Short mmCIF file of C-alpha atoms in Angstrom, two decimals:
data_model
loop_
_atom_site.label_atom_id
_atom_site.label_comp_id
_atom_site.label_asym_id
_atom_site.label_seq_id
_atom_site.Cartn_x
_atom_site.Cartn_y
_atom_site.Cartn_z
CA ALA W 14 38.83 113.51 42.78
CA ASN W 15 38.93 111.21 39.35
CA VAL W 16 35.81 110.48 36.77
CA LYS W 17 35.63 107.67 34.87
CA VAL W 18 33.22 106.90 32.22
CA LEU W 19 32.56 104.01 30.79
CA VAL W 20 29.94 103.79 27.46
CA GLY W 21 27.81 100.39 26.97
CA ASP W 22 26.82 97.20 28.92
CA ASN W 23 30.44 95.48 29.55
CA GLY W 24 31.06 99.28 31.36
CA PHE W 25 28.38 99.05 33.58
CA LYS W 26 28.59 95.31 34.00
CA SER W 27 32.80 95.88 34.77
CA PHE W 28 31.51 98.58 37.96
CA PHE W 29 29.29 96.26 39.20
CA LYS W 30 31.19 93.43 39.55
CA ASP W 31 34.09 95.70 40.89
CA LEU W 32 31.02 96.70 43.36
CA VAL W 33 29.54 93.07 44.42
CA ASP W 34 33.54 92.40 44.75
CA TRP W 35 34.28 94.96 47.15
CA ALA W 36 31.33 94.83 49.15
CA GLU W 37 32.00 90.71 49.71
CA GLU W 38 35.42 91.41 50.56
CA ASN W 39 35.40 94.47 53.10
CA LYS W 40 31.77 92.75 54.44
CA LYS W 41 30.60 96.20 53.74
CA GLU W 42 26.90 97.45 52.32
CA TYR W 43 26.40 99.67 49.39
CA LEU W 44 23.45 102.05 48.77
CA PHE W 45 22.07 102.66 45.72
CA ILE W 46 18.81 104.97 44.45
CA SER W 47 17.46 103.90 41.05
CA GLY W 48 13.89 103.47 39.57
CA GLY W 49 14.71 99.99 39.35
CA LYS W 50 12.49 100.42 35.18
CA GLY W 51 16.02 100.92 33.64
CA PHE W 52 18.20 98.09 34.62
CA ILE W 53 15.18 96.24 33.61
CA ASP W 54 14.57 97.06 30.26
CA GLN W 55 18.35 97.01 29.73
CA PHE W 56 19.35 93.59 31.02
CA GLY W 57 16.05 91.58 31.53
CA LEU W 58 14.40 90.37 34.63
CA ASP W 59 17.10 87.20 34.78
CA TYR W 60 19.86 89.06 34.64
CA HIS W 61 18.37 91.06 37.26
CA ASP W 62 17.23 87.40 39.40
CA LYS W 63 21.26 86.15 38.31
CA ILE W 64 22.36 89.13 40.27
CA GLN W 65 20.19 88.89 43.37
CA ASN W 66 20.92 85.29 43.67
CA GLU W 67 24.94 85.87 43.39
CA LYS W 68 24.48 88.61 46.03
CA ARG W 69 22.49 86.30 48.01
CA LYS W 70 25.08 83.63 48.05
CA ARG W 71 27.90 86.46 48.62
CA GLY W 72 26.82 87.82 51.69
CA ILE W 73 26.25 90.81 49.89
CA LYS W 74 24.21 93.91 52.00
CA CYS W 75 22.66 96.89 50.29
CA LYS W 76 20.11 99.52 51.01
CA GLY W 77 18.25 101.08 48.54
CA ILE W 78 15.41 103.26 47.72
CA LEU W 79 13.52 102.39 44.35
CA ASN W 80 10.40 104.15 42.81
CA GLU W 81 6.81 102.06 43.98
CA MET W 82 6.48 101.40 40.40
CA SER W 83 9.22 98.98 40.31
CA ARG W 84 7.91 97.06 42.78
CA PRO W 85 6.20 94.43 41.11
CA LEU W 86 8.34 93.62 38.57
CA LEU W 87 11.75 93.47 41.18
CA GLU W 88 10.22 92.66 44.67
CA HIS W 89 9.99 88.98 43.81
CA ASN W 90 13.85 88.61 44.02
CA ILE W 91 15.52 90.97 45.80
CA CYS W 92 18.49 90.75 48.13
CA GLY W 93 18.82 94.12 50.47
CA ASP W 94 17.00 96.13 52.48
CA ILE W 95 14.42 98.08 49.77
CA LYS W 96 12.34 101.29 50.48
CA TYR W 97 10.03 102.24 47.78
CA LEU W 98 9.24 106.50 46.88
CA SER W 99 6.07 107.66 45.92
CA ASN W 100 5.05 107.21 41.95
CA ASN W 101 5.04 111.05 41.98
CA TYR W 102 8.97 111.26 41.83
CA THR W 103 10.86 109.67 39.23
CA ILE W 104 13.98 108.68 39.22
CA PRO W 105 15.21 108.19 35.32
CA THR W 106 19.15 107.38 36.20
CA SER W 107 20.31 105.04 38.52
CA THR W 108 23.40 105.88 41.47
CA TRP W 109 25.29 103.76 43.73
CA MET W 110 27.65 104.77 46.42
CA TYR W 111 30.46 103.18 47.67
CA ASN W 112 34.35 102.82 48.97
CA ASP W 113 34.35 106.84 48.30
CA LYS W 114 32.96 106.49 45.21
CA VAL W 115 29.41 107.50 43.62
CA VAL W 116 28.14 106.28 40.36
CA ILE W 117 25.91 107.07 37.88
CA VAL W 118 24.33 105.15 34.89
CA LEU W 119 22.59 107.02 32.56
CA TRP W 120 19.56 104.67 31.07
CA GLN W 121 18.24 106.77 28.26
CA VAL W 122 20.95 107.21 26.28
CA LYS W 123 22.48 104.37 23.70
CA PRO W 124 24.74 102.69 24.46
CA ILE W 125 24.19 103.29 28.38
CA ILE W 126 26.84 105.99 30.06
CA THR W 127 28.50 104.52 33.97
CA ILE W 128 30.14 107.57 35.11
CA ILE W 129 32.14 106.69 38.49
CA ILE W 130 33.16 109.29 40.75
CA SER W 131 36.21 108.43 43.35
CA SER W 132 35.85 111.65 45.71
CA LYS W 133 35.72 111.00 49.40
CA TYR W 134 33.23 114.33 49.72
CA SER W 135 31.35 112.81 46.80
CA PHE W 136 30.74 109.76 48.80
CA GLU W 137 29.60 111.94 51.95
CA SER W 138 27.40 114.21 50.06
CA TYR W 139 25.31 111.82 48.40
CA LYS W 140 25.78 109.13 51.26
CA SER W 141 23.53 112.04 53.40
CA TYR W 142 21.27 112.55 50.69
CA PHE W 143 20.52 108.84 50.89
CA ALA W 144 20.14 108.91 54.50
CA TYR W 145 17.64 111.77 54.16
CA LEU W 146 15.99 109.86 51.83
CA TRP W 147 15.83 107.01 54.01
CA ASP W 148 14.66 108.33 57.18
CA LEU W 149 11.56 109.79 55.41
CA PRO W 150 8.50 108.18 56.94
CA THR W 151 6.70 105.65 54.36
CA LYS W 152 2.63 105.55 53.91
CA PHE W 153 0.76 103.00 55.51
CA ASN W 154 -0.36 100.39 53.15
CA ASP W 155 -3.24 99.14 55.73
CA GLN W 156 -5.60 102.29 56.07
CA THR W 157 -7.20 100.23 59.19
CA THR W 158 -4.22 100.01 60.79
CA TYR W 159 -2.86 103.65 59.75
CA SER W 160 -6.77 104.46 61.30
CA THR W 161 -6.30 102.74 64.42
CA LYS W 162 -2.59 104.23 65.00
CA LEU W 163 -3.81 107.43 64.00
CA LEU W 164 -6.37 107.71 66.67
CA LYS W 165 -4.00 106.14 69.88
CA MET W 166 -1.16 108.23 69.25
CA THR W 167 -3.76 111.02 68.85
CA GLU W 168 -5.23 109.92 72.59
CA LYS W 169 -1.45 110.05 73.80
CA THR W 170 0.30 112.41 72.64
CA LYS W 171 -1.56 114.98 71.09
CA THR W 172 -0.57 115.01 67.97
CA PHE W 173 -2.29 114.30 64.77
CA ASP W 174 -0.93 112.54 61.74
CA ILE W 175 -2.07 113.56 58.26
CA LEU W 176 -1.13 111.36 54.96
CA LEU W 177 0.40 113.90 52.65
CA ASN W 178 1.51 113.02 49.37
CA GLY W 179 1.86 109.35 50.41
CA VAL W 180 4.37 110.68 53.16
CA LEU W 181 3.41 110.22 56.55
CA GLN W 182 3.25 113.91 58.51
CA THR W 183 3.35 114.56 62.15
CA THR W 184 1.94 118.28 63.04
CA LEU W 185 1.39 119.21 66.79
CA VAL W 186 -2.42 119.60 68.08
CA SER W 187 -2.42 122.80 70.87
CA SER W 188 -4.28 121.54 74.04
#
């Protein structure tokens, strides 16, 4: 394993250039988990939009998990497949996974710190954690649709669905 620490905005931009170049060159998607707000606070919405447009132009693919509170800021221009975690969960750092690397950005310290861990084992561990979060059920936003689906599922499968802290839960009902 190799650990590299980059300090400041230019360190982050250097990492991000490597990430985007790798994704384009290898035609592979990268993964990330972030609150979203740290990036916007540090670099601004214009820089975010510039990066998203560049990713779109270059055919870069990614999957990301963001905090729900960042949706109004980011959903107008985001290039990737995104899921949102409930606001009950804060994500004060950002984590990217690509090319057997895990990159953690600490937004709260000034200057910001970007930690790059080059380790297949760390990458696989974080990737597994990401897959777990990605596969969690998401809440239905439309209560009418949810109620209709709940009724149909209960009638057909003898199951009962509940929404607990914004996460859809399925429980078997005994006959």
